[in-house]
Amino acid sequence: MASSKAATVDEYLAELPEERRAVISAVREVVAANLPPGYAETMNWGMISYEVPLARYPVTYNKQPLMYAALAAQKNFYAVYLLAPNQDAEKGALLKAGFERAGKKLDAGKSCIRFRSLADLPLDAVAESIAGTSVDEFIAAHERGRSR
């Protein structure tokens, strides 16, 4: 599934085959357990998205909430999107170090980490990355990036 039309997270999970649902659900649990206060879990962009609500930060270039993280079951892999490590080199280095400590290969794009099984993803590194940026810090980093 490349993108979903599901309106809710429960609908999204119900669309997935059982094995893929189990993987996404496991990562979702880690995200939920480590998500700083103020972010909201929604369906956006065809995936489970963790965002700064528009009520908290309404001035965005596309009138969409700022995405902090997201989860998706793509056609040939799974993806976890972590935007804070992309905004901050130190946070990016910490994420990379977490993969190295776990002996895992980091298969990443700009903010997307691709993995083919739950065993390929060091959940401790994901948890650390998710927990590492408050809403205020994320907004400030976003604003610094926009002012360039």
C-alpha positions as a Python dict, from the first residue, in 0.01 Angstrom:
ca = {
    (1, 'M'): (0, 0, 0),
    (2, 'A'): (168, 319, -112),
    (3, 'S'): (-92, 560, 21),
    (4, 'S'): (-418, 509, 202),
    (5, 'K'): (-749, 691, 179),
    (6, 'A'): (-839, 580, 534),
    (7, 'A'): (-989, 857, 744),
    (8, 'T'): (-877, 715, 1079),
    (9, 'V'): (-577, 525, 1213),
    (10, 'D'): (-804, 231, 1298),
    (11, 'E'): (-927, 219, 937),
    (12, 'Y'): (-569, 233, 812),
    (13, 'L'): (-463, -55, 1033),
    (14, 'A'): (-770, -258, 934),
    (15, 'E'): (-671, -224, 565),
    (16, 'L'): (-335, -387, 623),
    (17, 'P'): (-276, -762, 602),
    (18, 'E'): (-224, -909, 950),
    (19, 'E'): (156, -939, 923),
    (20, 'R'): (198, -580, 803),
    (21, 'R'): (-50, -454, 1065),
    (22, 'A'): (158, -621, 1338),
    (23, 'V'): (476, -441, 1225),
    (24, 'I'): (313, -98, 1194),
    (25, 'S'): (131, -148, 1526),
    (26, 'A'): (456, -236, 1704),
    (27, 'V'): (629, 78, 1578),
    (28, 'R'): (317, 284, 1656),
    (29, 'E'): (330, 163, 2019),
    (30, 'V'): (691, 281, 2048),
    (31, 'V'): (603, 619, 1899),
    (32, 'A'): (298, 662, 2126),
    (33, 'A'): (496, 567, 2437),
    (34, 'N'): (768, 823, 2361),
    (35, 'L'): (579, 1107, 2192),
    (36, 'P'): (622, 1434, 2381),
    (37, 'P'): (302, 1613, 2485),
    (38, 'G'): (140, 1841, 2229),
    (39, 'Y'): (172, 1628, 1916),
    (40, 'A'): (-142, 1464, 1775),
    (41, 'E'): (-180, 1128, 1601),
    (42, 'T'): (-385, 1164, 1282),
    (43, 'M'): (-420, 1028, 932),
    (44, 'N'): (-259, 1266, 685),
    (45, 'W'): (-64, 1224, 363),
    (46, 'G'): (-205, 869, 338),
    (47, 'M'): (-23, 747, 648),
    (48, 'I'): (-29, 762, 1027),
    (49, 'S'): (103, 1105, 1106),
    (50, 'Y'): (220, 1270, 1427),
    (51, 'E'): (174, 1644, 1391),
    (52, 'V'): (173, 1981, 1557),
    (53, 'P'): (-199, 2066, 1548),
    (54, 'L'): (-299, 2373, 1349),
    (55, 'A'): (-456, 2510, 1669),
    (56, 'R'): (-102, 2523, 1814),
    (57, 'Y'): (82, 2640, 1500),
    (58, 'P'): (-154, 2758, 1224),
    (59, 'V'): (85, 2949, 999),
    (60, 'T'): (218, 2686, 760),
    (61, 'Y'): (302, 2734, 394),
    (62, 'N'): (58, 2461, 282),
    (63, 'K'): (-211, 2510, 549),
    (64, 'Q'): (-137, 2158, 677),
    (65, 'P'): (-13, 2073, 1028),
    (66, 'L'): (364, 2039, 1073),
    (67, 'M'): (446, 1669, 1053),
    (68, 'Y'): (685, 1553, 1325),
    (69, 'A'): (681, 1181, 1243),
    (70, 'A'): (482, 931, 1039),
    (71, 'L'): (442, 557, 978),
    (72, 'A'): (350, 381, 658),
    (73, 'A'): (335, 37, 507),
    (74, 'Q'): (462, 102, 155),
    (75, 'K'): (440, -150, -129),
    (76, 'N'): (778, -318, -75),
    (77, 'F'): (887, -189, 266),
    (78, 'Y'): (778, -8, 579),
    (79, 'A'): (872, 349, 652),
    (80, 'V'): (906, 563, 958),
    (81, 'Y'): (946, 932, 889),
    (82, 'L'): (1137, 1131, 1151),
    (83, 'L'): (1166, 1500, 1074),
    (84, 'A'): (1359, 1624, 1379),
    (85, 'P'): (1683, 1441, 1284),
    (86, 'N'): (1655, 1604, 942),
    (87, 'Q'): (1628, 1951, 1098),
    (88, 'D'): (1915, 1913, 1344),
    (89, 'A'): (2251, 1755, 1261),
    (90, 'E'): (2311, 1651, 1622),
    (91, 'K'): (1978, 1467, 1638),
    (92, 'G'): (2059, 1305, 1304),
    (93, 'A'): (2395, 1187, 1439),
    (94, 'L'): (2224, 1043, 1749),
    (95, 'L'): (1982, 847, 1531),
    (96, 'K'): (2265, 715, 1315),
    (97, 'A'): (2460, 618, 1629),
    (98, 'G'): (2153, 431, 1757),
    (99, 'F'): (2149, 222, 1440),
    (100, 'E'): (2522, 157, 1470),
    (101, 'R'): (2491, 53, 1838),
    (102, 'A'): (2220, -194, 1739),
    (103, 'G'): (2428, -326, 1450),
    (104, 'K'): (2159, -226, 1200),
    (105, 'K'): (2196, -70, 857),
    (106, 'L'): (2034, 272, 826),
    (107, 'D'): (1843, 279, 496),
    (108, 'A'): (1729, 640, 488),
    (109, 'G'): (1618, 917, 262),
    (110, 'K'): (1591, 1277, 371),
    (111, 'S'): (1347, 1199, 655),
    (112, 'C'): (1235, 846, 568),
    (113, 'I'): (1380, 535, 725),
    (114, 'R'): (1298, 227, 520),
    (115, 'F'): (1291, -120, 673),
    (116, 'R'): (1168, -457, 551),
    (117, 'S'): (1100, -619, 889),
    (118, 'L'): (1069, -515, 1250),
    (119, 'A'): (1407, -681, 1315),
    (120, 'D'): (1568, -424, 1079),
    (121, 'L'): (1458, -129, 1292),
    (122, 'P'): (1627, -49, 1626),
    (123, 'L'): (1320, 53, 1823),
    (124, 'D'): (1534, 208, 2099),
    (125, 'A'): (1684, 450, 1847),
    (126, 'V'): (1339, 539, 1715),
    (127, 'A'): (1210, 589, 2070),
    (128, 'E'): (1505, 814, 2154),
    (129, 'S'): (1450, 1020, 1841),
    (130, 'I'): (1076, 1056, 1901),
    (131, 'A'): (1123, 1155, 2265),
    (132, 'G'): (1402, 1400, 2186),
    (133, 'T'): (1212, 1704, 2056),
    (134, 'S'): (934, 1895, 2227),
    (135, 'V'): (669, 2073, 2023),
    (136, 'D'): (828, 2409, 2107),
    (137, 'E'): (1173, 2290, 1994),
    (138, 'F'): (1028, 2145, 1674),
    (139, 'I'): (844, 2468, 1589),
    (140, 'A'): (1159, 2672, 1661),
    (141, 'A'): (1367, 2448, 1432),
    (142, 'H'): (1100, 2478, 1162),
    (143, 'E'): (1104, 2856, 1189),
    (144, 'R'): (1484, 2866, 1173),
    (145, 'G'): (1469, 2661, 854),
    (146, 'R'): (1203, 2885, 700),
    (147, 'S'): (1402, 3202, 771),
    (148, 'R'): (1698, 3090, 558),
}
